[in-house]
Amino acid sequence: MYRERASRLAGAVVWTNTPSGNGQGRVLPDGCMDLLWHDGRLLVAGPDTRAHLTGGEPSAWAGIRFPPGTAPALLGVPAHELRDRRVALADLWPAAEVRRLTARVDAAGDPARGLEDLALRRAADTVPPDPLLTRLASALDAGRPVAATADELGLTARQVHRRSLAAFGYGPKTLARILRMRRALDLARAGVPFAETAARAGYADQPHLAREVRDLTGLPLGRLLARG
């Protein structure tokens, strides 16, 4: 069962998941990065460009999902280095520090709460993310065109692309595609007809929506919604 709640860290989401059955799942791209706990290990989920398929025996997971562009400052690594990857935190930070942090998360009793506490302490000691990138992510999430947003921020296309790679893991057009798909899925799950969903989310038409969903998730829209 999957559960989530708003974190005490602004904009972040704390979640837990204990898969049933064979443990197989499909994690859709969302422009975010996560700090994870699984079987007493700390890991990082980088930004995905396609659906990430999970498998193995069902077991408990906990995580804190950071808003687009905010995790690299906390982790001290550019997002593009973790694109489409799941890596042990010990591959990014000193092993002794990770062992200490892992023991603290385990001692919390609730791994999700332990991860949240870890992220809050880290954020307190870290320079906040570039506010221009926060504004960029918000504009793209609202459906604003990339070029117009760059002009409004006083940045060239090359500057936006370079900063986006470090903050989001990919260029602004890829982030815009992913965020548009997320808007469309929210509408479709709320029962909005597919043709209207396409128009409201910013697609040229319903076939365009269908192609994008299949490309980013690996499933047709109707089948994806049926899976929950």
XYZ file of C-alpha atoms in Angstrom:
228
model
C 0.000 0.000 0.000
C 1.254 3.459 -0.918
C 0.727 6.441 1.377
C 2.060 9.988 1.312
C 1.814 13.229 3.239
C 3.175 16.740 2.989
C 6.606 17.089 4.574
C 7.723 19.640 7.136
C 10.351 20.519 4.495
C 8.599 23.021 2.239
C 7.362 21.506 -1.018
C 8.562 17.968 -0.253
C 6.424 14.845 0.167
C 7.040 11.979 2.597
C 5.838 8.570 1.449
C 5.816 4.890 2.331
C 5.085 1.903 0.144
C 4.732 -1.811 0.829
C 3.995 -3.489 -2.528
C 1.736 -6.504 -2.683
C 1.904 -9.507 -4.972
C 5.202 -9.883 -6.805
C 6.461 -6.418 -5.903
C 6.425 -5.215 -9.504
C 5.546 -1.588 -10.034
C 5.923 1.348 -12.372
C 7.279 4.662 -11.095
C 6.340 7.465 -13.486
C 8.653 10.397 -14.244
C 7.709 13.498 -12.278
C 10.700 15.856 -12.451
C 11.614 15.040 -8.839
C 14.365 13.238 -6.965
C 13.899 11.091 -3.844
C 15.927 10.084 -0.826
C 14.985 6.469 -0.076
C 15.174 3.941 2.743
C 14.951 0.238 1.922
C 15.997 -2.740 4.031
C 18.224 -0.597 6.224
C 19.949 1.154 3.306
C 19.808 4.766 2.144
C 19.560 5.374 -1.594
C 18.872 8.209 -4.007
C 16.458 8.032 -6.938
C 17.569 10.368 -9.686
C 15.266 12.181 -12.111
C 13.607 9.784 -14.561
C 13.051 10.382 -18.262
C 10.931 7.237 -18.603
C 8.954 5.021 -16.240
C 11.133 3.101 -13.802
C 10.083 -0.527 -13.373
C 10.473 -2.126 -9.957
C 10.499 -5.800 -9.063
C 11.689 -8.379 -6.563
C 10.135 -9.621 -3.362
C 7.636 -7.213 -1.760
C 9.262 -5.212 1.032
C 8.805 -1.878 2.753
C 10.094 1.351 1.242
C 10.094 4.894 2.599
C 11.105 8.093 0.890
C 11.075 11.846 0.800
C 10.406 13.361 -2.608
C 11.980 16.753 -3.252
C 10.399 19.346 -5.557
C 12.011 19.714 -9.000
C 15.412 21.388 -8.836
C 15.891 21.280 -5.048
C 17.602 17.926 -4.361
C 21.003 18.623 -6.022
C 21.800 21.377 -3.500
C 20.965 19.020 -0.614
C 22.881 16.082 -2.073
C 25.849 18.018 -3.424
C 25.705 16.382 -6.857
C 24.340 17.650 -10.209
C 21.041 16.035 -11.120
C 22.181 14.912 -14.571
C 24.748 12.586 -12.953
C 21.852 10.641 -11.410
C 19.455 10.722 -14.371
C 17.517 7.438 -14.684
C 19.565 5.905 -11.842
C 19.069 4.546 -8.319
C 22.317 4.762 -6.352
C 23.427 4.110 -2.787
C 23.897 7.289 -0.779
C 27.308 5.898 0.163
C 28.331 6.345 -3.485
C 27.769 10.095 -3.092
C 28.759 10.824 0.524
C 31.514 9.464 2.788
C 30.728 5.920 3.887
C 31.234 6.667 7.601
C 28.752 9.547 7.446
C 26.195 7.405 5.630
C 26.546 4.632 8.242
C 25.895 7.193 10.980
C 22.879 8.629 9.172
C 21.492 5.175 8.398
C 21.724 4.207 12.067
C 19.890 7.411 12.995
C 17.091 6.723 10.484
C 16.794 3.128 11.698
C 16.684 4.295 15.324
C 13.775 6.626 14.538
C 11.454 3.620 14.409
C 9.606 5.185 11.495
C 12.040 5.346 8.540
C 9.914 7.956 6.773
C 10.124 10.277 9.780
C 13.838 9.567 10.044
C 14.383 10.524 6.404
C 12.399 13.705 6.891
C 14.497 14.670 9.912
C 17.667 13.978 7.923
C 16.477 16.179 5.048
C 15.496 19.007 7.399
C 18.923 18.983 9.060
C 20.631 18.915 5.681
C 18.505 21.788 4.365
C 19.355 23.901 7.406
C 23.071 23.578 6.575
C 22.757 24.010 2.797
C 22.489 27.064 0.586
C 18.923 27.232 -0.808
C 18.411 26.319 -4.479
C 18.643 29.034 -7.120
C 15.319 30.944 -6.989
C 15.456 31.395 -10.772
C 15.234 27.620 -11.159
C 12.297 27.487 -8.765
C 10.546 30.101 -10.884
C 11.435 28.175 -14.045
C 9.947 24.932 -12.697
C 6.793 26.733 -11.556
C 6.346 28.411 -14.949
C 6.790 25.153 -16.850
C 4.418 23.371 -14.474
C 1.838 26.046 -15.308
C 2.274 25.333 -19.019
C 4.368 28.384 -19.916
C 6.539 27.998 -23.062
C 10.241 27.426 -22.437
C 11.442 30.303 -24.654
C 9.035 32.829 -23.153
C 9.964 31.746 -19.631
C 13.681 32.118 -20.378
C 13.069 35.653 -21.646
C 11.087 36.530 -18.537
C 13.933 35.263 -16.350
C 16.537 37.197 -18.335
C 18.367 34.042 -19.422
C 19.510 32.793 -22.790
C 18.396 29.401 -24.076
C 21.896 28.037 -23.455
C 21.941 29.321 -19.869
C 18.546 27.785 -19.150
C 19.630 24.443 -20.604
C 22.893 24.350 -18.625
C 21.222 25.252 -15.347
C 18.394 22.802 -15.997
C 20.799 19.894 -16.485
C 22.353 20.534 -13.088
C 19.071 21.189 -11.280
C 16.550 18.895 -12.964
C 18.741 16.310 -14.706
C 17.642 17.224 -18.228
C 16.812 20.221 -20.369
C 13.775 22.436 -19.810
C 11.842 20.946 -22.731
C 12.062 17.471 -21.211
C 10.956 18.827 -17.847
C 8.055 20.621 -19.546
C 6.986 17.341 -21.257
C 7.017 15.468 -17.956
C 5.134 18.146 -16.037
C 2.549 18.432 -18.822
C 1.980 14.674 -18.662
C 1.500 14.886 -14.906
C -1.143 17.594 -15.378
C -2.891 15.452 -17.968
C -2.900 12.384 -15.715
C -4.390 14.397 -12.856
C -7.199 15.560 -15.138
C -7.830 12.110 -16.600
C -7.886 10.489 -13.153
C -10.461 13.068 -12.113
C -12.729 11.805 -14.894
C -12.115 14.527 -17.487
C -12.637 13.050 -21.006
C -9.392 12.386 -22.859
C -10.045 14.959 -25.605
C -10.735 17.671 -23.031
C -7.759 16.531 -20.969
C -5.506 16.965 -24.004
C -6.752 20.494 -24.657
C -6.565 21.627 -21.041
C -3.105 20.147 -20.464
C -1.639 21.811 -23.550
C -1.484 19.022 -26.145
C -2.269 19.572 -29.817
C -4.985 16.907 -29.700
C -5.906 13.574 -28.119
C -3.535 11.495 -30.316
C -0.685 13.769 -29.228
C -1.590 13.107 -25.595
C -1.721 9.365 -26.264
C 1.718 9.325 -27.920
C 3.341 11.306 -25.128
C 1.862 9.151 -22.362
C 2.943 5.935 -24.072
C 6.439 7.328 -24.706
C 6.981 8.518 -21.127
C 5.260 5.693 -19.245
C 5.445 2.703 -21.573
C 1.680 2.132 -21.432
C -1.395 3.442 -23.267
C -3.308 6.059 -21.288
C -6.380 3.890 -20.671
C -4.330 0.946 -19.428
C -2.201 3.205 -17.248
C -5.278 4.657 -15.554
C -6.773 1.202 -15.058
C -3.651 0.140 -13.158
C -4.118 2.972 -10.680
